[in-house]
Coordinates of C-alpha atoms and ligand atoms in Angstrom, one line a residue:
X85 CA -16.7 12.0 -16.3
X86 CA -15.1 15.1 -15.9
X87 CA -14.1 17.2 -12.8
X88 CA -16.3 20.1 -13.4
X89 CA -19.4 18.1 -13.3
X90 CA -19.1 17.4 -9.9
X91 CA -19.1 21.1 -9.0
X92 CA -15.8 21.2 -7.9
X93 CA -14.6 25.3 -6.7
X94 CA -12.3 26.6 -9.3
X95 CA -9.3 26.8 -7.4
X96 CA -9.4 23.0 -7.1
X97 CA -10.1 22.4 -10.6
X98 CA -7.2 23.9 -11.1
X99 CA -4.9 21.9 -8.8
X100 CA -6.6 19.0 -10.3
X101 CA -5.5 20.0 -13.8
X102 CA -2.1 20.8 -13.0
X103 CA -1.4 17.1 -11.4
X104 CA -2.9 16.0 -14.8
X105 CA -6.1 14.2 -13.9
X106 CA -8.1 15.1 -17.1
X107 CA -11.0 12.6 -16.3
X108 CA -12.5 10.6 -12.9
X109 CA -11.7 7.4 -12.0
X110 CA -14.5 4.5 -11.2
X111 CA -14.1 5.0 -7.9
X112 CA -14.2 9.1 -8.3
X113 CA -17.4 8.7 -9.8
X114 CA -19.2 6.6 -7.6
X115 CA -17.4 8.1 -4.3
X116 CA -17.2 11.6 -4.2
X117 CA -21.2 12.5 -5.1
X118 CA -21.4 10.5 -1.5
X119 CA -18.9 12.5 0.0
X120 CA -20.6 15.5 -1.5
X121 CA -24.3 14.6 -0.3
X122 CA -22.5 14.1 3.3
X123 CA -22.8 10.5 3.5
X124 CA -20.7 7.9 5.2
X125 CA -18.8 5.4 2.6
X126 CA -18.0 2.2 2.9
X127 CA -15.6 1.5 -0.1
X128 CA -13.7 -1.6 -0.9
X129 CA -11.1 -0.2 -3.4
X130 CA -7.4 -0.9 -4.0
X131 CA -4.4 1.0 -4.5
X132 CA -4.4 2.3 -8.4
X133 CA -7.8 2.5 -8.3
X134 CA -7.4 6.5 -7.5
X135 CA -9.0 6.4 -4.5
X136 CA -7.0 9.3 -2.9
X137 CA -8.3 11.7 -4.9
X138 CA -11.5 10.1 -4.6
X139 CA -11.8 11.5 -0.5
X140 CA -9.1 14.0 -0.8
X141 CA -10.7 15.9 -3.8
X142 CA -14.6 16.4 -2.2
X143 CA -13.0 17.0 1.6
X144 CA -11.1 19.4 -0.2
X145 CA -13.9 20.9 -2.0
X146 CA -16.1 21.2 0.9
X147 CA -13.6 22.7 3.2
X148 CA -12.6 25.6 1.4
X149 CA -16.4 26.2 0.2
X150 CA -17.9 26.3 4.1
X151 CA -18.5 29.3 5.7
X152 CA -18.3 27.8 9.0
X153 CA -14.5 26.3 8.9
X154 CA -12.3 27.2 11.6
X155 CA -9.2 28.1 11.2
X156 CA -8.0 27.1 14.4
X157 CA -8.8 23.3 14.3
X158 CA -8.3 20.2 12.8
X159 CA -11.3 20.2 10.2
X160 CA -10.2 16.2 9.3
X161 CA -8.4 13.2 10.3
X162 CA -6.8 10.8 7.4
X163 CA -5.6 7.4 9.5
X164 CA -3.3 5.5 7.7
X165 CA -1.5 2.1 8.3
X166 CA 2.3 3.3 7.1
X167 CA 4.4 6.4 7.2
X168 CA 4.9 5.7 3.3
X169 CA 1.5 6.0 2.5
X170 CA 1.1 9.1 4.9
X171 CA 4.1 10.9 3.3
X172 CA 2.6 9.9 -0.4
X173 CA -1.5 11.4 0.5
X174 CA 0.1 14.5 2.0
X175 CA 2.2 15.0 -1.6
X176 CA -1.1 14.5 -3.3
X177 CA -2.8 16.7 -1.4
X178 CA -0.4 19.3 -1.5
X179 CA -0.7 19.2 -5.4
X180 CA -4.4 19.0 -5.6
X181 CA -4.8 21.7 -3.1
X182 CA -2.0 24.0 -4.5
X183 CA -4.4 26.9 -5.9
X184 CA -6.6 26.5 -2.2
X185 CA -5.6 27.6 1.1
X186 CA -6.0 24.2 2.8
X187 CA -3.4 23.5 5.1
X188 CA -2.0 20.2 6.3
X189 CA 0.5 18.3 8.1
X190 CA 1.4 14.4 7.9
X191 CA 2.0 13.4 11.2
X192 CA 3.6 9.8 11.4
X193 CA 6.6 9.8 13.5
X194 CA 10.0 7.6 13.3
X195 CA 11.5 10.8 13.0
X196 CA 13.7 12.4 15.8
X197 CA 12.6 14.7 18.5
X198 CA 12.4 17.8 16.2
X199 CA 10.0 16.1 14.2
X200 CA 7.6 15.3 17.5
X201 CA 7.5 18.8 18.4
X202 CA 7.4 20.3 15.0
X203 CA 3.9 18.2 15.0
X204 CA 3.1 19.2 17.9
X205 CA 3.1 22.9 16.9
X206 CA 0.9 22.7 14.0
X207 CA -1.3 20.1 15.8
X208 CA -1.7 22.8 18.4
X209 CA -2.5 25.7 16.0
X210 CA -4.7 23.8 14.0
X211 CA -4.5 22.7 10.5
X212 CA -6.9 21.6 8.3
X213 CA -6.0 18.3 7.5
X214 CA -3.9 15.6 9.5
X215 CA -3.0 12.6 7.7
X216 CA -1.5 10.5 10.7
X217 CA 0.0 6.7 11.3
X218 CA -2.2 5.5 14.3
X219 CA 0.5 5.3 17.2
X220 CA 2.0 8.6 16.8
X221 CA -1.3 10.2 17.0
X222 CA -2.0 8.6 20.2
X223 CA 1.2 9.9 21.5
X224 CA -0.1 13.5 20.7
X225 CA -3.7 12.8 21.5
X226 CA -2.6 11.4 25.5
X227 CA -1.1 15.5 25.5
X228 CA -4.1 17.2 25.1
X229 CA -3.2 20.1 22.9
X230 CA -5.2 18.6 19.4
X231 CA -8.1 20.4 18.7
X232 CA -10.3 18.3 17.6
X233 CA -13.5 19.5 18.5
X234 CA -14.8 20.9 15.5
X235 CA -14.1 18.0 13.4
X236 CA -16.1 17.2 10.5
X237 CA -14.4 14.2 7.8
X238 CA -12.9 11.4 9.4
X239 CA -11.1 8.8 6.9
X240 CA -9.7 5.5 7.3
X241 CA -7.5 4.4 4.5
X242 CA -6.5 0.9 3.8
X243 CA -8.5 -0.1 7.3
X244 CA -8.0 -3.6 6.2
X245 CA -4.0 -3.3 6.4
X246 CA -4.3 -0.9 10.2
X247 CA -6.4 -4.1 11.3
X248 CA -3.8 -7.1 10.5
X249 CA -1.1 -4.5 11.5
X250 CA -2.9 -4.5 15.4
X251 CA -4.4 -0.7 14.9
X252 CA -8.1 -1.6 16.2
X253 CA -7.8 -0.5 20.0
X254 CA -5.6 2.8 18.8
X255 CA -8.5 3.5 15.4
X256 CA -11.0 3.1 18.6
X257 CA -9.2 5.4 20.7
X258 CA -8.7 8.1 18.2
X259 CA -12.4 8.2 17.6
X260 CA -13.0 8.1 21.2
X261 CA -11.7 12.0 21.0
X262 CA -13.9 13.1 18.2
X263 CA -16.9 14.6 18.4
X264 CA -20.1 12.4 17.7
X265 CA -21.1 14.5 14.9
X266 CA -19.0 14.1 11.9
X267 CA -18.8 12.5 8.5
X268 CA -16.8 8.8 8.1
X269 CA -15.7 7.0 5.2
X270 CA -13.5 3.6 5.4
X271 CA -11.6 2.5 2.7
X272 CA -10.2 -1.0 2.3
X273 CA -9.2 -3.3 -0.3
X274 CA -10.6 -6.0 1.3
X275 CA -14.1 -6.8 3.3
X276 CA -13.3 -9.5 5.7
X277 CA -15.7 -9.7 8.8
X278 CA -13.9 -7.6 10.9
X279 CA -13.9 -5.0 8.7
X280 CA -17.4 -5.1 8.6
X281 CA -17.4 -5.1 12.5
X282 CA -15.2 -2.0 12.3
X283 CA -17.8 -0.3 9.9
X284 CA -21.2 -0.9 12.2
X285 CA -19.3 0.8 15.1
X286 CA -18.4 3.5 13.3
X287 CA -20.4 4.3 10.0
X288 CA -24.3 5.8 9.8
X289 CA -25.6 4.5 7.4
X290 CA -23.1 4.3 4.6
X291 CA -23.2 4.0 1.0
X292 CA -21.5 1.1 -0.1
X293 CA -19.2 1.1 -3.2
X294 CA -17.2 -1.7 -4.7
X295 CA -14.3 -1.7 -6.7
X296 CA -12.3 -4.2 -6.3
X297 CA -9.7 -5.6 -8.2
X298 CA -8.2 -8.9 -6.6
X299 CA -7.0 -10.4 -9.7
X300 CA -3.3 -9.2 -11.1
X301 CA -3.6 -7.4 -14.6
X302 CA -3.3 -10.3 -17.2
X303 CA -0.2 -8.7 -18.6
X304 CA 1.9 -9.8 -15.4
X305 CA 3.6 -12.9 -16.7
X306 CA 3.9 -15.0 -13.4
X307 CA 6.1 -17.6 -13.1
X308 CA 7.1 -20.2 -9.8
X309 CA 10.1 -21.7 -8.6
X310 CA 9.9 -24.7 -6.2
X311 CA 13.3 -24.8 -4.0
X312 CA 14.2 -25.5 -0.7
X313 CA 15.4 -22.5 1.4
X314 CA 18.7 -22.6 0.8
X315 CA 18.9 -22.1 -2.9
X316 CA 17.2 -19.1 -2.8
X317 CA 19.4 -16.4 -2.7
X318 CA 21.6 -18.2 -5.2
X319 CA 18.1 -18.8 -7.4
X320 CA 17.5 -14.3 -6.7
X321 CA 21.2 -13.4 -8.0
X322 CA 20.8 -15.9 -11.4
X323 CA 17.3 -14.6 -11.8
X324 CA 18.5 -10.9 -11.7
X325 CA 21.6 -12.0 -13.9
X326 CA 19.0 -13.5 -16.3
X327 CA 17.7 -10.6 -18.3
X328 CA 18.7 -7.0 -18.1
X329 CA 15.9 -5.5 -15.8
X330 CA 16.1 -1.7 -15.4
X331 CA 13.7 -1.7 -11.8
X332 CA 13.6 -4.7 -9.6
X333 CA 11.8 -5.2 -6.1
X334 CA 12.3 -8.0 -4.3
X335 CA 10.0 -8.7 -1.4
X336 CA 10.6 -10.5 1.5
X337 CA 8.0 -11.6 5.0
X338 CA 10.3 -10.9 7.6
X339 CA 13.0 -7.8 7.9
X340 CA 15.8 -10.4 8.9
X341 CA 15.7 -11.7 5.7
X342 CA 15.2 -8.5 4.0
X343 CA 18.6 -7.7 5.7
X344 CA 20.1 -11.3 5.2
X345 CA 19.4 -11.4 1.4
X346 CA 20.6 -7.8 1.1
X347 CA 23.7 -8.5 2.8
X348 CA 24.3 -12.2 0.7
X349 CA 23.4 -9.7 -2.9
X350 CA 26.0 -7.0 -1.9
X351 CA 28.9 -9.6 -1.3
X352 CA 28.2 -11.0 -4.6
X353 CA 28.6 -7.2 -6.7
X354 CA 24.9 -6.4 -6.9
X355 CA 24.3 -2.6 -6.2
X356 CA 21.2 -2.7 -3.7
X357 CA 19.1 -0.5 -1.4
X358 CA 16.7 -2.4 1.6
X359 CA 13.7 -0.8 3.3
X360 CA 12.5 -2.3 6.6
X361 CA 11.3 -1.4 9.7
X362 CA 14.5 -0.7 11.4
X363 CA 15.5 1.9 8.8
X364 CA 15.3 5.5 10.5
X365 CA 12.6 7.6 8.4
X366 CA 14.9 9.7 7.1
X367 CA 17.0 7.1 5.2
X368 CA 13.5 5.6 4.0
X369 CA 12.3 8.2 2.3
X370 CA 15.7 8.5 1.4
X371 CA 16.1 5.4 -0.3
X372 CA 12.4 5.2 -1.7
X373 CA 13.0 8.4 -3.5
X374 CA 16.0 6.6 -5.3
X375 CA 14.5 3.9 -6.2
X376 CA 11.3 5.8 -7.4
X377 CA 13.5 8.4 -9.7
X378 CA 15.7 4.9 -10.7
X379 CA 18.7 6.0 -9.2
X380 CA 18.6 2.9 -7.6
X381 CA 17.8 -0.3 -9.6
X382 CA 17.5 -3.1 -6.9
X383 CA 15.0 -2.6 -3.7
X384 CA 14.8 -5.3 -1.5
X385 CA 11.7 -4.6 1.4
X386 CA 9.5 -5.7 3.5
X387 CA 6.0 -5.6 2.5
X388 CA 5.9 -2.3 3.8
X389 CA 6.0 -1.2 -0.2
X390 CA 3.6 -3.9 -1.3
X391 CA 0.3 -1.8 -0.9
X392 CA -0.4 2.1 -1.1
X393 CA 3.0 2.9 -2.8
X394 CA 2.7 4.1 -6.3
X395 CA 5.9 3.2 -8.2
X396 CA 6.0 3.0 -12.1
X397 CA 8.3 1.0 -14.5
X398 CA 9.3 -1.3 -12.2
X399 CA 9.5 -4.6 -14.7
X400 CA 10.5 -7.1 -12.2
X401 CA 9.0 -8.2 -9.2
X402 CA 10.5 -11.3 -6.5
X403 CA 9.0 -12.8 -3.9
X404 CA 11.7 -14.2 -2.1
X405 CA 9.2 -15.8 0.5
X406 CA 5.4 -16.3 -0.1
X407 CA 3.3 -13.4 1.0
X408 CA 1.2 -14.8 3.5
X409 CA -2.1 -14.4 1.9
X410 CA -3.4 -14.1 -1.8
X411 CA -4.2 -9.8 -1.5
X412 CA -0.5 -9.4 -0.6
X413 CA 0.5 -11.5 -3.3
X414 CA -1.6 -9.4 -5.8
X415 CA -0.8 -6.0 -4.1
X416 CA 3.0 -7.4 -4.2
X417 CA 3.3 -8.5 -8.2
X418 CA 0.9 -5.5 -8.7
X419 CA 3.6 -3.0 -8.2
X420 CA 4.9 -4.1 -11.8
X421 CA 3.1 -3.9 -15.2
X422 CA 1.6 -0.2 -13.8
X423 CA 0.1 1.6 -16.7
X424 CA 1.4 0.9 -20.0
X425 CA 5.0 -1.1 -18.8
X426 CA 5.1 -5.2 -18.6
X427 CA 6.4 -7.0 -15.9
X428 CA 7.6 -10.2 -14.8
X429 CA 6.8 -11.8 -11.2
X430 CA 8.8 -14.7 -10.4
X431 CA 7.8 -16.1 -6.4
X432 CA 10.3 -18.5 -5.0
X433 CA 8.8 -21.5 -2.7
X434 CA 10.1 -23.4 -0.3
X435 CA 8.8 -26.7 1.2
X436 CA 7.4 -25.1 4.2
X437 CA 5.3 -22.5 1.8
X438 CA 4.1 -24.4 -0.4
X439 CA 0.6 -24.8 1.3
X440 CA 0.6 -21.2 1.7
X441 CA 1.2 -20.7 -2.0
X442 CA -2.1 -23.0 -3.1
X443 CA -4.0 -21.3 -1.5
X444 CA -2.6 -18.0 -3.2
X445 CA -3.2 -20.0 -6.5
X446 CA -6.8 -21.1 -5.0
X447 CA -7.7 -17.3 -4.9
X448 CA -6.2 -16.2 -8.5
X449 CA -8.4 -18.9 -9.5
X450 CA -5.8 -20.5 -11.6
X451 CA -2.2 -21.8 -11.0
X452 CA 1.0 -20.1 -11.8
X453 CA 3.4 -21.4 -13.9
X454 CA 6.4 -23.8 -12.1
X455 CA 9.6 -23.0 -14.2
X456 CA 12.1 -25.6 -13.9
X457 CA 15.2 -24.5 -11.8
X458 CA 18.6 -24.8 -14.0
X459 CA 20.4 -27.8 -13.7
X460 CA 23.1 -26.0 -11.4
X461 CA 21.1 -25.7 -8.8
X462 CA 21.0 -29.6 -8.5
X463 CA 18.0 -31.4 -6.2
X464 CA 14.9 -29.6 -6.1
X465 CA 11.4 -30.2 -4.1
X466 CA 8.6 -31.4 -6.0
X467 CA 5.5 -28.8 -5.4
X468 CA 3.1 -30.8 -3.3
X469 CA 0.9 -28.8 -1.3
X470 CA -1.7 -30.3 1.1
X471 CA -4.8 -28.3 0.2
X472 CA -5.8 -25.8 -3.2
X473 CA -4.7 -26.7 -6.2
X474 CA -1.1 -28.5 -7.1
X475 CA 0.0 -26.8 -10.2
X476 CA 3.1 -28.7 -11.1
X477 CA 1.4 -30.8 -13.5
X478 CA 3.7 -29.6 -16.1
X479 CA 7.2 -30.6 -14.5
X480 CA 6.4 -33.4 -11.5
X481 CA 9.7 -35.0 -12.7
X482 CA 11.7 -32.1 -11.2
X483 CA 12.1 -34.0 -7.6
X484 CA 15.3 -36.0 -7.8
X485 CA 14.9 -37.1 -4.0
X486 CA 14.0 -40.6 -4.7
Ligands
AMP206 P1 -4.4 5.8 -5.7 O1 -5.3 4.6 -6.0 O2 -5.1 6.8 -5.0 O3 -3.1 5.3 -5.0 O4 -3.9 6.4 -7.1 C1 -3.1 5.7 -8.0 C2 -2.5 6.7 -9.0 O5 -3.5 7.2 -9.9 C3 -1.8 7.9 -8.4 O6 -0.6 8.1 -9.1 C4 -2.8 9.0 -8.6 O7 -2.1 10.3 -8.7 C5 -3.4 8.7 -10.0 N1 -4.7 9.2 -10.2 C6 -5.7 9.3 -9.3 N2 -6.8 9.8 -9.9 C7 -6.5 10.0 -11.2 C8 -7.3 10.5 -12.3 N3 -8.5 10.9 -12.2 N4 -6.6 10.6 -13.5 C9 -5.3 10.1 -13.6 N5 -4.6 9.7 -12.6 C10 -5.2 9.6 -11.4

């Protein structure tokens, strides 16, 4: 389907043109006629599905065509789990709104003292859309200098992630300042109960749309190794010695071991960047840009990057712990084999995750390959996992305990 048939202004159509968007997406399609009608959504879509242009682009569209916008308010609220993905909806918006006079302002804090007060300026004068992370708003909101009694569009983005990150009392408390009136659309990648919860409190009546994709692209070859914890760093420096990958991201759970591994890869020669939570803003962006223009060929991170962040050519993913369930295993090995590129995914698994880990496999619907560890690495575990599916049928001899 193309843009014009939706009706879009002109000015828009040409913002859409010049980011190179020649046709709509599934989720465009079935989306933004909602959005245009003035119904609530209720979408479950993924990252790569484009469904930031599918609220951004109609929002957009009916902003600049109302006669009754005001200049002097926040016209509507995009809430957002991370700074990253706040940073990335405000650069799409800025090029899909470059021909408009839309104005904006990510406001997602980290950032120093300037920063607070340079949001609090535009916050104050208005703008017409605020992509924020839910804490800093808060922080703004207790002031009481954001207009937002003329708000029309609320959006929550990825309301799955905000709820497993601890964001329902602050989502709740942000929509206690809005006015009754006003059009909401929730966007998850999954539909667990609480989500649904979420929805009947704040949706009228929505449309529902579906587009899910929780199984990895067949093209990601995924592969398994079955070691005990401390053979994993060695297992992460052979693996990247293996084959001459040009973008790796390695994934760990916690930021101490982002920080530990990082530390271990340096020692041993490996040029590397990490990205955690305790990384000022600054130097995130700073390093994500790097590694996104390939300046930098080795990210380790938290799973901060494993959803919302849209990252091509990376050809090797490593999950140097288990994600903890199967959608951040799919959003994690789904940052490789983007468009036309293949990727690898190799997970690393120690005793304690191997339960974990069936029941990633239990979800997938299938196991993943266990690749023998080289002989080097001497006595391995053998993968025996309570519950789901044991997939080590292949190589059971690979325990040497007994
Ligand atoms: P998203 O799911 O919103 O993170 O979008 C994933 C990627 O698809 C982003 O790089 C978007 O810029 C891109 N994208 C979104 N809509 C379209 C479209 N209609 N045609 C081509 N690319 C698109």
């Amino acid at each position: 389907m193309n843009f014009k048939d939706f009706g879009f202004d002109e000015r828009l159509l040409e913002g859409i043109d010049a980011t190179g968007y020649e046709t709509a997406t599934a989720v465009q399609e079935q989306v933004i006629p909602y959005i245009l009608a003035g119904k609530d959504i209720i979408a479950s879509a993924q990252t790569g599905t484009g469904k930031t242009a599918a609220f951004l682009l109609p929002i957009i569209h009916k902003i600049i065509s109302s006669s009754n916008g005001h200049d002097d308010h926040i016209n509507a609220l995009i809430i957002v789990p991370t700074r990253e993905l706040a940073v990335q909806i405000a650069q799409n918006l800025e090029g899909l709104s470059y021909f408009t006079s839309i104005s904006s302002i990510a406001v997602y804090g980290g950032g120093d003292g300037a920063s607070f007060s340079q949001e609090k300026n535009a916050l104050s004068r208005g703008a017409d859309i605020v992509i924020c992370t839910p804490g800093r708003m808060i922080g703004h909101l207790a002031m009481g200098y954001v207009k937002l009694k003329h708000l029309q569009y609320l959006v929550l983005d990825e309301a799955d992630r905000m709820l497993d990150m601890g964001f329902n009392d602050d989502i709740m408390k942000i929509i206690s300042f809005l006015p009754p009136k006003r059009q909401n659309l929730l966007f998850s990648a999954t539909m667990p109960g609480k989500i649904r919860e979420l929805a009947r409190r704040i949706l009228h009546n929505p449309e529902e749309v579906n587009i899910s994709i929780s199984k990895p692209p067949e093209k990601i070859v995924q592969q398994a190794y079955v070691v005990f914890d401390a053979q994993k760093s060695a297992l992460v420096k052979h693996l990247l010695r293996s084959k001459d990958f040009k973008s790796v991201l390695i994934f760990c759970s916690k930021k101490n071991n982002v920080k530990d591994l990082s530390r271990d890869l340096k020692r041993s020669g490996f040029s590397i960047e990490e990205i955690h939570s305790d990384l000022e803003q600054a130097m995130r962006e700073q390093v994500l840009a790097a590694f996104i223009n390939h300046r930098v060929r080795i990210l380790v991170a938290t799973d901060i990057l494993s959803r919302g962040i849209d990252i091509d050519n990376i050809d090797l993913v490593i999950n140097y712990d288990v994600p903890n369930d199967g959608e951040d295993y799919v959003h994690r090995i789904g940052r490789t084999a983007r468009a036309e590129t293949d990727g690898t995914a190799y997970t690393l698994i120690n005793e304690k995750e191997q339960n974990k880990f069936a029941a990633i496999e239990e979800l997938l619907g299938k196991p993943v390959t266990k690749t023998p560890v080289p002989e080097q690495f001497g006595e391995t575990p053998a993968y025996q996992p309570r519950s789901g599916r044991s997939s080590n049928k292949r190589f059971p001899q690979k325990s040497r305990r007994n």
